[in-house]
Short mmCIF file of N, CA and C in Angstrom, two decimals:
data_model
loop_
_atom_site.label_atom_id
_atom_site.label_comp_id
_atom_site.label_asym_id
_atom_site.label_seq_id
_atom_site.Cartn_x
_atom_site.Cartn_y
_atom_site.Cartn_z
N MET A 3 34.58 17.03 35.00
CA MET A 3 35.38 17.89 35.79
C MET A 3 36.04 18.96 34.93
N ALA A 4 36.12 20.10 35.50
CA ALA A 4 36.72 21.22 34.78
C ALA A 4 38.23 21.21 35.01
N LYS A 5 38.93 21.61 33.97
CA LYS A 5 40.40 21.66 34.07
C LYS A 5 40.81 22.92 34.80
N ARG A 6 41.86 22.79 35.56
CA ARG A 6 42.36 23.96 36.27
C ARG A 6 43.20 24.81 35.32
N LYS A 7 43.20 26.09 35.53
CA LYS A 7 44.03 26.97 34.74
C LYS A 7 45.47 26.89 35.23
N ALA A 8 46.36 26.90 34.29
CA ALA A 8 47.78 26.87 34.66
C ALA A 8 48.19 28.23 35.19
N ARG A 9 48.87 28.24 36.32
CA ARG A 9 49.30 29.51 36.88
C ARG A 9 50.57 29.97 36.14
N PRO A 10 50.62 31.22 35.83
CA PRO A 10 51.85 31.71 35.18
C PRO A 10 53.00 31.67 36.18
N GLN A 11 54.13 31.22 35.70
CA GLN A 11 55.28 31.10 36.59
C GLN A 11 55.98 32.44 36.71
N ALA A 12 56.35 32.74 37.90
CA ALA A 12 57.05 34.00 38.15
C ALA A 12 58.47 33.87 37.63
N LYS A 13 58.98 34.99 37.13
CA LYS A 13 60.36 34.99 36.63
C LYS A 13 61.31 34.82 37.80
N SER A 14 62.30 34.06 37.55
CA SER A 14 63.27 33.80 38.60
C SER A 14 64.16 35.02 38.80
N ARG A 15 64.39 35.35 40.05
CA ARG A 15 65.26 36.48 40.35
C ARG A 15 66.73 36.08 40.24
N ARG A 16 67.00 34.81 40.28
CA ARG A 16 68.38 34.35 40.23
C ARG A 16 69.05 34.74 38.92
N ALA A 17 68.35 34.61 37.82
CA ALA A 17 68.92 34.94 36.52
C ALA A 17 69.31 36.41 36.46
N SER A 18 68.47 37.28 37.02
CA SER A 18 68.77 38.71 36.96
C SER A 18 69.93 39.07 37.88
N THR A 19 70.04 38.39 39.02
CA THR A 19 71.14 38.71 39.92
C THR A 19 72.46 38.19 39.38
N ARG A 20 72.44 37.12 38.62
CA ARG A 20 73.68 36.59 38.05
C ARG A 20 74.27 37.58 37.05
N ARG A 21 73.43 38.20 36.29
CA ARG A 21 73.92 39.14 35.29
C ARG A 21 74.53 40.37 35.94
N GLN A 22 74.02 40.76 37.06
CA GLN A 22 74.46 41.99 37.68
C GLN A 22 75.62 41.80 38.64
N SER A 23 75.91 40.58 38.99
CA SER A 23 76.92 40.36 40.02
C SER A 23 78.31 40.23 39.41
N GLY A 24 78.73 41.16 38.62
CA GLY A 24 80.07 41.15 38.06
C GLY A 24 80.96 42.12 38.81
N ARG A 25 82.20 41.76 38.94
CA ARG A 25 83.12 42.62 39.66
C ARG A 25 83.74 43.67 38.73
N GLY A 26 83.51 43.53 37.44
CA GLY A 26 84.09 44.46 36.49
C GLY A 26 85.42 43.96 35.95
N SER A 27 85.93 42.86 36.47
CA SER A 27 87.20 42.31 36.02
C SER A 27 86.94 41.07 35.18
N SER A 28 87.61 40.99 34.04
CA SER A 28 87.41 39.84 33.17
C SER A 28 88.51 38.80 33.35
N LEU A 29 89.45 39.04 34.25
CA LEU A 29 90.54 38.08 34.46
C LEU A 29 90.17 37.12 35.58
N SER A 30 90.13 35.87 35.24
CA SER A 30 89.85 34.86 36.25
C SER A 30 91.18 34.44 36.88
N PRO A 31 91.13 33.78 38.01
CA PRO A 31 92.37 33.32 38.65
C PRO A 31 93.18 32.37 37.77
N MET A 32 92.49 31.58 36.94
CA MET A 32 93.20 30.66 36.05
C MET A 32 94.00 31.44 35.01
N VAL A 33 93.41 32.49 34.46
CA VAL A 33 94.11 33.30 33.46
C VAL A 33 95.30 34.01 34.09
N VAL A 34 95.11 34.54 35.28
CA VAL A 34 96.21 35.22 35.97
C VAL A 34 97.34 34.24 36.27
N GLY A 35 96.99 33.05 36.69
CA GLY A 35 98.00 32.03 36.96
C GLY A 35 98.79 31.66 35.71
N ARG A 36 98.11 31.55 34.58
CA ARG A 36 98.82 31.24 33.33
C ARG A 36 99.73 32.38 32.90
N ILE A 37 99.28 33.60 33.08
CA ILE A 37 100.12 34.75 32.73
C ILE A 37 101.37 34.77 33.60
N ILE A 38 101.23 34.50 34.89
CA ILE A 38 102.38 34.46 35.79
C ILE A 38 103.32 33.33 35.40
N LEU A 39 102.77 32.16 35.06
CA LEU A 39 103.60 31.03 34.66
C LEU A 39 104.39 31.35 33.39
N ILE A 40 103.75 31.96 32.41
CA ILE A 40 104.45 32.34 31.18
C ILE A 40 105.55 33.35 31.47
N ALA A 41 105.27 34.31 32.34
CA ALA A 41 106.28 35.31 32.70
C ALA A 41 107.48 34.66 33.38
N VAL A 42 107.23 33.71 34.28
CA VAL A 42 108.33 33.02 34.98
C VAL A 42 109.15 32.20 33.99
N ILE A 43 108.50 31.52 33.05
CA ILE A 43 109.23 30.74 32.05
C ILE A 43 110.10 31.64 31.19
N ILE A 44 109.57 32.79 30.77
CA ILE A 44 110.35 33.72 29.96
C ILE A 44 111.56 34.23 30.72
N VAL A 45 111.38 34.57 31.99
CA VAL A 45 112.49 35.06 32.81
C VAL A 45 113.57 33.99 32.96
N VAL A 46 113.17 32.74 33.21
CA VAL A 46 114.15 31.66 33.38
C VAL A 46 114.90 31.41 32.07
N VAL A 47 114.18 31.44 30.95
CA VAL A 47 114.84 31.21 29.65
C VAL A 47 115.85 32.32 29.36
N ILE A 48 115.48 33.56 29.61
CA ILE A 48 116.41 34.67 29.39
C ILE A 48 117.61 34.56 30.33
N TRP A 49 117.37 34.20 31.57
CA TRP A 49 118.44 34.08 32.56
C TRP A 49 119.41 32.96 32.20
N GLN A 50 118.89 31.83 31.70
CA GLN A 50 119.71 30.66 31.40
C GLN A 50 120.06 30.53 29.91
N TRP A 51 119.87 31.58 29.12
CA TRP A 51 120.05 31.49 27.66
C TRP A 51 121.43 30.96 27.25
N PRO A 52 122.55 31.43 27.82
CA PRO A 52 123.86 30.88 27.41
C PRO A 52 123.96 29.37 27.68
N ASN A 53 123.45 28.92 28.82
CA ASN A 53 123.50 27.49 29.13
C ASN A 53 122.62 26.69 28.17
N ILE A 54 121.46 27.22 27.83
CA ILE A 54 120.55 26.52 26.92
C ILE A 54 121.18 26.38 25.54
N THR A 55 121.76 27.47 25.02
CA THR A 55 122.36 27.42 23.68
C THR A 55 123.56 26.49 23.65
N SER A 56 124.40 26.52 24.68
CA SER A 56 125.55 25.61 24.68
C SER A 56 125.11 24.15 24.77
N TRP A 57 124.05 23.87 25.53
CA TRP A 57 123.54 22.50 25.62
C TRP A 57 123.01 22.04 24.26
N ILE A 58 122.27 22.92 23.56
CA ILE A 58 121.73 22.56 22.25
C ILE A 58 122.85 22.30 21.26
N ILE A 59 123.88 23.13 21.26
CA ILE A 59 125.00 22.95 20.33
C ILE A 59 125.75 21.66 20.63
N ASN A 60 126.00 21.38 21.90
CA ASN A 60 126.69 20.14 22.27
C ASN A 60 125.87 18.91 21.90
N THR A 61 124.56 18.97 22.13
CA THR A 61 123.69 17.84 21.78
C THR A 61 123.67 17.61 20.28
N ARG A 62 123.55 18.70 19.51
CA ARG A 62 123.56 18.57 18.05
C ARG A 62 124.87 17.95 17.55
N ASP A 63 126.01 18.43 18.06
CA ASP A 63 127.30 17.89 17.62
C ASP A 63 127.46 16.42 18.00
N GLU A 64 126.97 16.04 19.18
CA GLU A 64 127.06 14.65 19.62
C GLU A 64 126.18 13.74 18.77
N ILE A 65 124.99 14.20 18.41
CA ILE A 65 124.10 13.40 17.57
C ILE A 65 124.72 13.20 16.19
N ILE A 66 125.29 14.26 15.63
CA ILE A 66 125.93 14.14 14.32
C ILE A 66 127.13 13.21 14.40
N ARG A 67 127.91 13.28 15.48
CA ARG A 67 129.08 12.41 15.63
C ARG A 67 128.67 10.94 15.76
N ARG A 68 127.59 10.67 16.50
CA ARG A 68 127.19 9.27 16.72
C ARG A 68 126.50 8.65 15.51
N PHE A 69 125.62 9.39 14.85
CA PHE A 69 124.85 8.81 13.75
C PHE A 69 125.54 8.98 12.40
N GLY A 70 126.31 10.00 12.22
CA GLY A 70 127.01 10.21 10.96
C GLY A 70 126.03 10.36 9.80
N TRP A 71 126.34 9.66 8.70
CA TRP A 71 125.49 9.73 7.51
C TRP A 71 124.16 9.03 7.73
N GLY A 72 124.08 8.19 8.72
CA GLY A 72 122.80 7.53 9.03
C GLY A 72 121.74 8.52 9.49
N LEU A 73 122.20 9.67 9.98
CA LEU A 73 121.26 10.71 10.38
C LEU A 73 120.46 11.18 9.18
N LEU A 74 121.09 11.20 8.01
CA LEU A 74 120.38 11.58 6.79
C LEU A 74 119.24 10.61 6.51
N LEU A 75 119.48 9.32 6.72
CA LEU A 75 118.42 8.32 6.52
C LEU A 75 117.27 8.52 7.50
N LEU A 76 117.60 8.85 8.75
CA LEU A 76 116.56 9.10 9.74
C LEU A 76 115.72 10.33 9.38
N VAL A 77 116.39 11.36 8.89
CA VAL A 77 115.67 12.57 8.51
C VAL A 77 114.75 12.28 7.33
N ILE A 78 115.24 11.52 6.35
CA ILE A 78 114.40 11.16 5.20
C ILE A 78 113.20 10.33 5.65
N ALA A 79 113.40 9.40 6.56
CA ALA A 79 112.30 8.57 7.05
C ALA A 79 111.26 9.43 7.79
N LEU A 80 111.72 10.36 8.61
CA LEU A 80 110.78 11.23 9.33
C LEU A 80 110.02 12.15 8.38
N ILE A 81 110.70 12.65 7.35
CA ILE A 81 110.02 13.50 6.37
C ILE A 81 108.97 12.69 5.62
N THR A 82 109.32 11.45 5.25
CA THR A 82 108.37 10.60 4.54
C THR A 82 107.13 10.32 5.40
N LEU A 83 107.35 9.98 6.66
CA LEU A 83 106.22 9.74 7.55
C LEU A 83 105.38 11.01 7.75
N GLY A 84 106.03 12.16 7.85
CA GLY A 84 105.30 13.41 7.99
C GLY A 84 104.44 13.72 6.78
N VAL A 85 104.99 13.47 5.59
CA VAL A 85 104.21 13.70 4.36
C VAL A 85 103.03 12.74 4.29
N MET A 86 103.24 11.48 4.68
CA MET A 86 102.15 10.50 4.65
C MET A 86 101.03 10.91 5.61
N VAL A 87 101.39 11.39 6.78
CA VAL A 87 100.37 11.82 7.74
C VAL A 87 99.67 13.08 7.24
N TRP A 88 100.44 14.00 6.65
CA TRP A 88 99.87 15.25 6.16
C TRP A 88 98.85 14.98 5.05
N ARG A 89 99.16 14.06 4.15
CA ARG A 89 98.26 13.74 3.05
C ARG A 89 97.20 12.71 3.46
N ARG A 90 97.31 12.19 4.67
CA ARG A 90 96.39 11.17 5.21
C ARG A 90 96.35 9.94 4.31
N ARG A 91 97.49 9.57 3.82
CA ARG A 91 97.59 8.39 2.98
C ARG A 91 98.22 7.22 3.72
N GLY A 92 98.64 7.47 4.93
CA GLY A 92 99.33 6.42 5.68
C GLY A 92 98.42 5.25 5.98
N THR A 93 98.84 4.08 5.53
CA THR A 93 98.08 2.89 5.87
C THR A 93 98.67 2.28 7.12
N SER A 94 97.92 1.47 7.74
CA SER A 94 98.36 0.83 8.97
C SER A 94 99.55 -0.09 8.68
N PRO A 95 100.56 -0.10 9.55
CA PRO A 95 101.69 -1.01 9.35
C PRO A 95 101.26 -2.47 9.38
N ILE A 96 100.13 -2.76 10.00
CA ILE A 96 99.67 -4.14 10.07
C ILE A 96 99.18 -4.61 8.71
N ARG A 97 98.52 -3.73 7.96
CA ARG A 97 98.00 -4.12 6.65
C ARG A 97 99.10 -4.41 5.64
N ARG A 98 100.09 -3.57 5.63
CA ARG A 98 101.18 -3.73 4.67
C ARG A 98 102.47 -4.02 5.41
N PHE A 99 102.45 -5.02 6.23
CA PHE A 99 103.59 -5.33 7.08
C PHE A 99 104.82 -5.67 6.27
N ARG A 100 104.63 -6.38 5.16
CA ARG A 100 105.78 -6.76 4.33
C ARG A 100 106.46 -5.54 3.72
N HIS A 101 105.69 -4.53 3.35
CA HIS A 101 106.27 -3.33 2.76
C HIS A 101 107.08 -2.56 3.80
N TRP A 102 106.51 -2.42 5.00
CA TRP A 102 107.22 -1.73 6.07
C TRP A 102 108.50 -2.49 6.45
N LEU A 103 108.40 -3.80 6.54
CA LEU A 103 109.56 -4.61 6.90
C LEU A 103 110.64 -4.50 5.83
N GLY A 104 110.25 -4.50 4.57
CA GLY A 104 111.21 -4.35 3.48
C GLY A 104 111.88 -2.98 3.51
N GLY A 105 111.09 -1.94 3.78
CA GLY A 105 111.66 -0.59 3.87
C GLY A 105 112.66 -0.47 5.00
N MET A 106 112.33 -1.08 6.15
CA MET A 106 113.26 -1.05 7.28
C MET A 106 114.53 -1.84 6.96
N ALA A 107 114.40 -2.98 6.27
CA ALA A 107 115.57 -3.79 5.92
C ALA A 107 116.49 -3.03 4.96
N ILE A 108 115.91 -2.37 3.98
CA ILE A 108 116.72 -1.59 3.03
C ILE A 108 117.41 -0.44 3.75
N THR A 109 116.71 0.23 4.63
CA THR A 109 117.29 1.35 5.38
C THR A 109 118.46 0.86 6.24
N MET A 110 118.28 -0.26 6.92
CA MET A 110 119.36 -0.79 7.75
C MET A 110 120.55 -1.25 6.89
N ALA A 111 120.28 -1.80 5.72
CA ALA A 111 121.38 -2.20 4.83
C ALA A 111 122.18 -0.98 4.36
N ILE A 112 121.48 0.08 3.99
CA ILE A 112 122.19 1.29 3.56
C ILE A 112 122.98 1.89 4.72
N TRP A 113 122.40 1.88 5.90
CA TRP A 113 123.09 2.38 7.09
C TRP A 113 124.34 1.55 7.38
N GLY A 114 124.23 0.25 7.21
CA GLY A 114 125.40 -0.61 7.42
C GLY A 114 126.49 -0.34 6.41
N ILE A 115 126.12 -0.10 5.16
CA ILE A 115 127.12 0.23 4.14
C ILE A 115 127.79 1.56 4.46
N LEU A 116 127.00 2.53 4.92
CA LEU A 116 127.57 3.83 5.29
C LEU A 116 128.50 3.72 6.49
N ALA A 117 128.34 2.69 7.32
CA ALA A 117 129.19 2.53 8.49
C ALA A 117 130.63 2.22 8.10
N PHE A 118 130.84 1.69 6.91
CA PHE A 118 132.19 1.38 6.46
C PHE A 118 132.97 2.62 6.05
N SER A 119 132.26 3.70 5.73
CA SER A 119 132.98 4.90 5.26
C SER A 119 133.43 5.79 6.40
#
């Protein structure tokens, strides 16, 4: 039996119509919605700026009043954790549980001593 010749496939017209069916606008509804949302957030922040700043100042003063010198220990602990993550040297707390537990115990002891001052 002789093999049949393969018929050449006609080019699809769909591909050509997709390229031509542009409205000329590159802004999609999602982009427009995000722009409007950002504009609304900026307007609200500008409108409420005195209230926002007073809230931040009151919160900062209250945190300093409650934690006192212990806040310094918390900042040091957060900086240490940030450096460990940045250098990707942080080991799992499960692997070195005794080291983490010892560090927490020393931190709490120093915090307790600072509570007397």
